[in-house]
Amino acid sequence: MSTRDVLIIGGGAAGASAAFHLAKAGHKVTVIEKKSTNTIKACGGGMAASVQRLFPFDLSPAVDEVINKVEFSWCLDDRVVADLAETSPFWIVRREMLDCYLMNQASLEGAELLQPLSAEKIEREKDSWQITCSNGKQFESRSLVIANGSKSQWPRKFGLGPKKQKHAVTTSVRLNGKGNLKGGSARFEFGLVHHGFAWAFPIANGVNVGVGTFIGREIADSQKILDKFLPDLGFDPNDGERKHSNLRIWNGQNVLHGEGVVAIGDAASLCDPFLAEGIRPALMSGCNAAHFLNRWLKGDNNALASYTQCMQKDWGASMAWGSRIAQVFYRFPKVGYQLGIKRPTAPERIAQILSGEMSYGDIAQRVIKRLLFQNQ
Ligand SMILES: Cc1cc2nc3c(=O)[nH]c(=O)nc-3n(C[C@H](O)[C@H](O)[C@H](O)COP(=O)(O)OP(=O)(O)OC[C@H]3O[C@@H](n4cnc5c(N)ncnc54)[C@H](O)[C@@H]3O)c2cc1C
């Protein structure tokens, strides 16, 4: 059995991003992906345009829409429109297209993709990792990247990520046709969903609609919400097929590496606990993990600890504030809507948040300063 430098479990956004950068650095990389290409993934597909910085190739072939308007509503009323035309910071992708595009780029750099194939068992033996797949095939690798999403059992087994995992509960629908949603427009609805929000994002020839709850474990009744939201978007309440999924969200600063192993993306519980932004941290963690694994493979024994530190600093610090903001906002959403989204400066701030130029920490500091100033 030949030993790989890196074996990546999961060819989603995180796994494909890591595969590309590691293969480009000259390593022998294999990705094992359970599902066939083009399987529709439950995901709104909203992605900060700033992720372009993480790749040396153009991402636009995988982008369906560039968003220049974001519309917010409270119980389908009290609308606020943020015009983002100047900045265009927010793109919409179909995840099956993005993941496939990234994986193709990784393959061009020499990464091997085995698909559809499911990894079933992982064991550490001396200096290597042994992976057994559903077809009985076994692989050996010097290092391992765990990138198999929210259902992964391996981070816990190897002591990576939070001990207590937190989840957003989601229902998503992909619809054919645009209804009354205009091209280049994204929609967020806050009042209808208890402890969360509903969204509608345009894709090529269709719309991704979804409902997500961020506190507690249940969506009150996603069909009741869709009964109101879909007609407001110009669709029949029963249009489209529903997919229900639990999305692992950020829950504290945690160790994301072990001996020759890292967890990335949803498997590492990186998804934003306020807005469910998970594509950017998946791509970012894939890119950072590749950078530090490259050093580790070249003999720097402390490099993987630097991966954890880097993700804590560049992502976790903001998510700590995001988590606090979510706890307050979703408990008092009407107040949050009035004081946050309806402020005159909101469109600019929203553009900065969606583009990733502003962190939750920046927002919290502004709010604190405003409160202090008001009390003087
Ligand atoms: C309804 C919904 C809407 C969302 N909307 C947005 C949004 O608009 N914007 C945003 O930024 N984020 C959004 N997210 C979050 C985002 O989708 C995730 O954070 C992102 O997919 C994480 O990417 P990943 O590569 O870590 O995991 P995944 O995309 O889940 O990829 C993991 C891969 O591993 C494979 N796999 C699983 N088990 C195995 C195994 N045993 N062997 C081999 N392969 C395996 C899976 O088939 C999958 O392809 C949304 C999530 C949901 C559920």
PDB file of C-alpha atoms and ligand atoms in Angstrom, residues 8-16 31-36 39 41-48 90-93 95 99 114-115 117-121 133 146-154 168-173 188 199 201 208-212 243-248 264-268 270-272 275-283 285, ligand 1:
ATOM      1  CA  ILE A   8      -8.826  14.377   3.053  1.00  0.00           C
ATOM      2  CA  ILE A   9     -12.200  13.034   4.094  1.00  0.00           C
ATOM      3  CA  GLY A  10     -14.961  15.035   2.408  1.00  0.00           C
ATOM      4  CA  GLY A  11     -14.798  16.944  -0.871  1.00  0.00           C
ATOM      5  CA  GLY A  12     -17.032  19.868   0.137  1.00  0.00           C
ATOM      6  CA  ALA A  13     -15.904  23.496   0.190  1.00  0.00           C
ATOM      7  CA  ALA A  14     -13.445  22.912   3.035  1.00  0.00           C
ATOM      8  CA  GLY A  15     -11.947  19.654   1.728  1.00  0.00           C
ATOM      9  CA  ALA A  16     -11.622  20.898  -1.861  1.00  0.00           C
ATOM     10  CA  VAL A  31      -9.808  13.152  -1.336  1.00  0.00           C
ATOM     11  CA  ILE A  32     -12.524  10.668  -0.423  1.00  0.00           C
ATOM     12  CA  GLU A  33     -16.037  11.993  -1.114  1.00  0.00           C
ATOM     13  CA  LYS A  34     -19.168  10.068  -0.213  1.00  0.00           C
ATOM     14  CA  LYS A  35     -21.634  11.614  -2.660  1.00  0.00           C
ATOM     15  CA  SER A  36     -21.661  11.742  -6.466  1.00  0.00           C
ATOM     16  CA  THR A  39     -25.789  16.087  -5.647  1.00  0.00           C
ATOM     17  CA  LYS A  41     -26.476  20.378  -1.126  1.00  0.00           C
ATOM     18  CA  ALA A  42     -28.698  22.095   1.467  1.00  0.00           C
ATOM     19  CA  CYS A  43     -27.129  25.547   1.458  1.00  0.00           C
ATOM     20  CA  GLY A  44     -28.326  29.072   0.673  1.00  0.00           C
ATOM     21  CA  GLY A  45     -25.103  29.626  -1.245  1.00  0.00           C
ATOM     22  CA  GLY A  46     -24.461  33.204  -0.028  1.00  0.00           C
ATOM     23  CA  MET A  47     -20.719  33.769  -0.107  1.00  0.00           C
ATOM     24  CA  ALA A  48     -18.567  36.793   0.716  1.00  0.00           C
ATOM     25  CA  PHE A  90     -21.919  39.167  -1.771  1.00  0.00           C
ATOM     26  CA  TRP A  91     -22.134  36.321  -4.300  1.00  0.00           C
ATOM     27  CA  ILE A  92     -24.529  33.409  -4.647  1.00  0.00           C
ATOM     28  CA  VAL A  93     -23.286  29.977  -5.660  1.00  0.00           C
ATOM     29  CA  ARG A  95     -22.852  24.505  -3.731  1.00  0.00           C
ATOM     30  CA  ASP A  99     -17.508  22.279  -4.731  1.00  0.00           C
ATOM     31  CA  LEU A 114     -12.235   9.031  -5.101  1.00  0.00           C
ATOM     32  CA  GLN A 115     -16.004   9.476  -5.479  1.00  0.00           C
ATOM     33  CA  LEU A 117     -16.734   6.518  -1.660  1.00  0.00           C
ATOM     34  CA  SER A 118     -17.389   6.738   2.062  1.00  0.00           C
ATOM     35  CA  ALA A 119     -14.679   6.657   4.740  1.00  0.00           C
ATOM     36  CA  GLU A 120     -15.902   4.357   7.520  1.00  0.00           C
ATOM     37  CA  LYS A 121     -13.057   3.797   9.949  1.00  0.00           C
ATOM     38  CA  CYS A 133     -13.695   2.758   3.226  1.00  0.00           C
ATOM     39  CA  ILE A 146     -11.243  15.810   8.582  1.00  0.00           C
ATOM     40  CA  ALA A 147     -13.598  17.754   6.303  1.00  0.00           C
ATOM     41  CA  ASN A 148     -16.753  15.693   6.254  1.00  0.00           C
ATOM     42  CA  GLY A 149     -19.164  18.269   7.571  1.00  0.00           C
ATOM     43  CA  SER A 150     -21.675  18.609  10.380  1.00  0.00           C
ATOM     44  CA  LYS A 151     -22.304  14.899  10.894  1.00  0.00           C
ATOM     45  CA  SER A 152     -18.649  13.953  11.322  1.00  0.00           C
ATOM     46  CA  GLN A 153     -18.036  11.773  14.376  1.00  0.00           C
ATOM     47  CA  TRP A 154     -14.245  11.966  14.141  1.00  0.00           C
ATOM     48  CA  ALA A 168     -28.640  25.450  13.944  1.00  0.00           C
ATOM     49  CA  VAL A 169     -31.754  23.639  12.765  1.00  0.00           C
ATOM     50  CA  THR A 170     -32.553  24.308   9.113  1.00  0.00           C
ATOM     51  CA  THR A 171     -35.059  23.559   6.386  1.00  0.00           C
ATOM     52  CA  SER A 172     -34.156  24.425   2.813  1.00  0.00           C
ATOM     53  CA  VAL A 173     -36.003  24.392  -0.497  1.00  0.00           C
ATOM     54  CA  PHE A 188     -33.903  38.105   4.696  1.00  0.00           C
ATOM     55  CA  TRP A 199     -33.837  33.703   3.445  1.00  0.00           C
ATOM     56  CA  PHE A 201     -31.242  33.856  -2.571  1.00  0.00           C
ATOM     57  CA  ASN A 208     -32.701  28.889  -2.726  1.00  0.00           C
ATOM     58  CA  VAL A 209     -35.130  29.431   0.145  1.00  0.00           C
ATOM     59  CA  GLY A 210     -34.554  28.384   3.733  1.00  0.00           C
ATOM     60  CA  VAL A 211     -35.443  28.706   7.376  1.00  0.00           C
ATOM     61  CA  GLY A 212     -32.925  28.498  10.215  1.00  0.00           C
ATOM     62  CA  LYS A 243     -34.440  19.227   3.096  1.00  0.00           C
ATOM     63  CA  HIS A 244     -33.951  19.291   6.857  1.00  0.00           C
ATOM     64  CA  SER A 245     -30.462  19.483   8.302  1.00  0.00           C
ATOM     65  CA  ASN A 246     -28.667  20.227  11.528  1.00  0.00           C
ATOM     66  CA  LEU A 247     -25.776  22.565  10.945  1.00  0.00           C
ATOM     67  CA  ARG A 248     -22.897  22.467  13.434  1.00  0.00           C
ATOM     68  CA  ILE A 264     -11.743  22.029   8.994  1.00  0.00           C
ATOM     69  CA  GLY A 265     -15.091  23.563   7.953  1.00  0.00           C
ATOM     70  CA  ASP A 266     -18.298  22.297   9.581  1.00  0.00           C
ATOM     71  CA  ALA A 267     -16.466  19.276  10.992  1.00  0.00           C
ATOM     72  CA  ALA A 268     -14.472  21.800  13.058  1.00  0.00           C
ATOM     73  CA  LEU A 270     -16.654  26.896  12.479  1.00  0.00           C
ATOM     74  CA  CYS A 271     -19.998  28.051  11.055  1.00  0.00           C
ATOM     75  CA  ASP A 272     -21.135  31.523  12.156  1.00  0.00           C
ATOM     76  CA  LEU A 275     -26.025  34.215  10.213  1.00  0.00           C
ATOM     77  CA  ALA A 276     -24.968  30.597   9.404  1.00  0.00           C
ATOM     78  CA  GLU A 277     -22.115  31.817   7.239  1.00  0.00           C
ATOM     79  CA  GLY A 278     -20.201  28.598   6.750  1.00  0.00           C
ATOM     80  CA  ILE A 279     -18.705  28.751   3.256  1.00  0.00           C
ATOM     81  CA  ARG A 280     -16.122  31.432   4.081  1.00  0.00           C
ATOM     82  CA  PRO A 281     -14.780  29.669   7.213  1.00  0.00           C
ATOM     83  CA  ALA A 282     -14.807  26.355   5.319  1.00  0.00           C
ATOM     84  CA  LEU A 283     -12.656  27.828   2.532  1.00  0.00           C
ATOM     85  CA  SER A 285      -9.857  26.826   7.244  1.00  0.00           C
TER      86      SER A 285
HETATM   87  C1  LIG B   1     -29.805  25.080   4.906  1.00  0.00           C
HETATM   88  C2  LIG B   1     -28.432  25.654   4.958  1.00  0.00           C
HETATM   89  C3  LIG B   1     -28.179  26.906   4.385  1.00  0.00           C
HETATM   90  C4  LIG B   1     -26.896  27.442   4.429  1.00  0.00           C
HETATM   91  N1  LIG B   1     -26.671  28.640   3.809  1.00  0.00           N
HETATM   92  C5  LIG B   1     -25.418  29.163   3.809  1.00  0.00           C
HETATM   93  C6  LIG B   1     -25.146  30.375   3.113  1.00  0.00           C
HETATM   94  O1  LIG B   1     -26.003  30.953   2.449  1.00  0.00           O
HETATM   95  N2  LIG B   1     -23.882  30.867   3.185  1.00  0.00           N
HETATM   96  C7  LIG B   1     -22.892  30.248   3.874  1.00  0.00           C
HETATM   97  O2  LIG B   1     -21.768  30.781   3.923  1.00  0.00           O
HETATM   98  N3  LIG B   1     -23.119  29.088   4.516  1.00  0.00           N
HETATM   99  C8  LIG B   1     -24.350  28.529   4.493  1.00  0.00           C
HETATM  100  N4  LIG B   1     -24.581  27.336   5.122  1.00  0.00           N
HETATM  101  C9  LIG B   1     -23.448  26.669   5.790  1.00  0.00           C
HETATM  102  C10 LIG B   1     -22.576  25.945   4.758  1.00  0.00           C
HETATM  103  O3  LIG B   1     -23.362  25.196   3.879  1.00  0.00           O
HETATM  104  C11 LIG B   1     -21.593  25.015   5.469  1.00  0.00           C
HETATM  105  O4  LIG B   1     -20.974  25.688   6.521  1.00  0.00           O
HETATM  106  C12 LIG B   1     -20.561  24.510   4.464  1.00  0.00           C
HETATM  107  O5  LIG B   1     -21.192  23.598   3.606  1.00  0.00           O
HETATM  108  C13 LIG B   1     -19.400  23.827   5.146  1.00  0.00           C
HETATM  109  O6  LIG B   1     -18.603  23.179   4.162  1.00  0.00           O
HETATM  110  P1  LIG B   1     -17.815  21.844   4.533  1.00  0.00           P
HETATM  111  O7  LIG B   1     -16.981  21.519   3.344  1.00  0.00           O
HETATM  112  O8  LIG B   1     -17.180  21.980   5.856  1.00  0.00           O
HETATM  113  O9  LIG B   1     -18.936  20.742   4.738  1.00  0.00           O
HETATM  114  P2  LIG B   1     -19.879  20.076   3.652  1.00  0.00           P
HETATM  115  O10 LIG B   1     -20.244  21.039   2.590  1.00  0.00           O
HETATM  116  O11 LIG B   1     -20.986  19.438   4.429  1.00  0.00           O
HETATM  117  O12 LIG B   1     -18.969  18.966   2.986  1.00  0.00           O
HETATM  118  C14 LIG B   1     -18.664  17.757   3.644  1.00  0.00           C
HETATM  119  C15 LIG B   1     -18.515  16.674   2.592  1.00  0.00           C
HETATM  120  O13 LIG B   1     -18.106  15.471   3.208  1.00  0.00           O
HETATM  121  C16 LIG B   1     -18.774  14.383   2.586  1.00  0.00           C
HETATM  122  N5  LIG B   1     -18.785  13.278   3.551  1.00  0.00           N
HETATM  123  C17 LIG B   1     -19.525  13.137   4.670  1.00  0.00           C
HETATM  124  N6  LIG B   1     -19.222  11.999   5.321  1.00  0.00           N
HETATM  125  C18 LIG B   1     -18.266  11.389   4.559  1.00  0.00           C
HETATM  126  C19 LIG B   1     -17.542  10.172   4.702  1.00  0.00           C
HETATM  127  N7  LIG B   1     -17.744   9.342   5.734  1.00  0.00           N
HETATM  128  N8  LIG B   1     -16.663   9.835   3.728  1.00  0.00           N
HETATM  129  C20 LIG B   1     -16.434  10.656   2.672  1.00  0.00           C
HETATM  130  N9  LIG B   1     -17.100  11.830   2.491  1.00  0.00           N
HETATM  131  C21 LIG B   1     -17.989  12.190   3.438  1.00  0.00           C
HETATM  132  C22 LIG B   1     -20.152  14.940   2.272  1.00  0.00           C
HETATM  133  O14 LIG B   1     -20.772  14.198   1.236  1.00  0.00           O
HETATM  134  C23 LIG B   1     -19.818  16.378   1.889  1.00  0.00           C
HETATM  135  O15 LIG B   1     -19.650  16.541   0.495  1.00  0.00           O
HETATM  136  C24 LIG B   1     -25.844  26.751   5.090  1.00  0.00           C
HETATM  137  C25 LIG B   1     -26.104  25.505   5.661  1.00  0.00           C
HETATM  138  C26 LIG B   1     -27.370  24.949   5.603  1.00  0.00           C
HETATM  139  C27 LIG B   1     -27.610  23.591   6.214  1.00  0.00           C
END
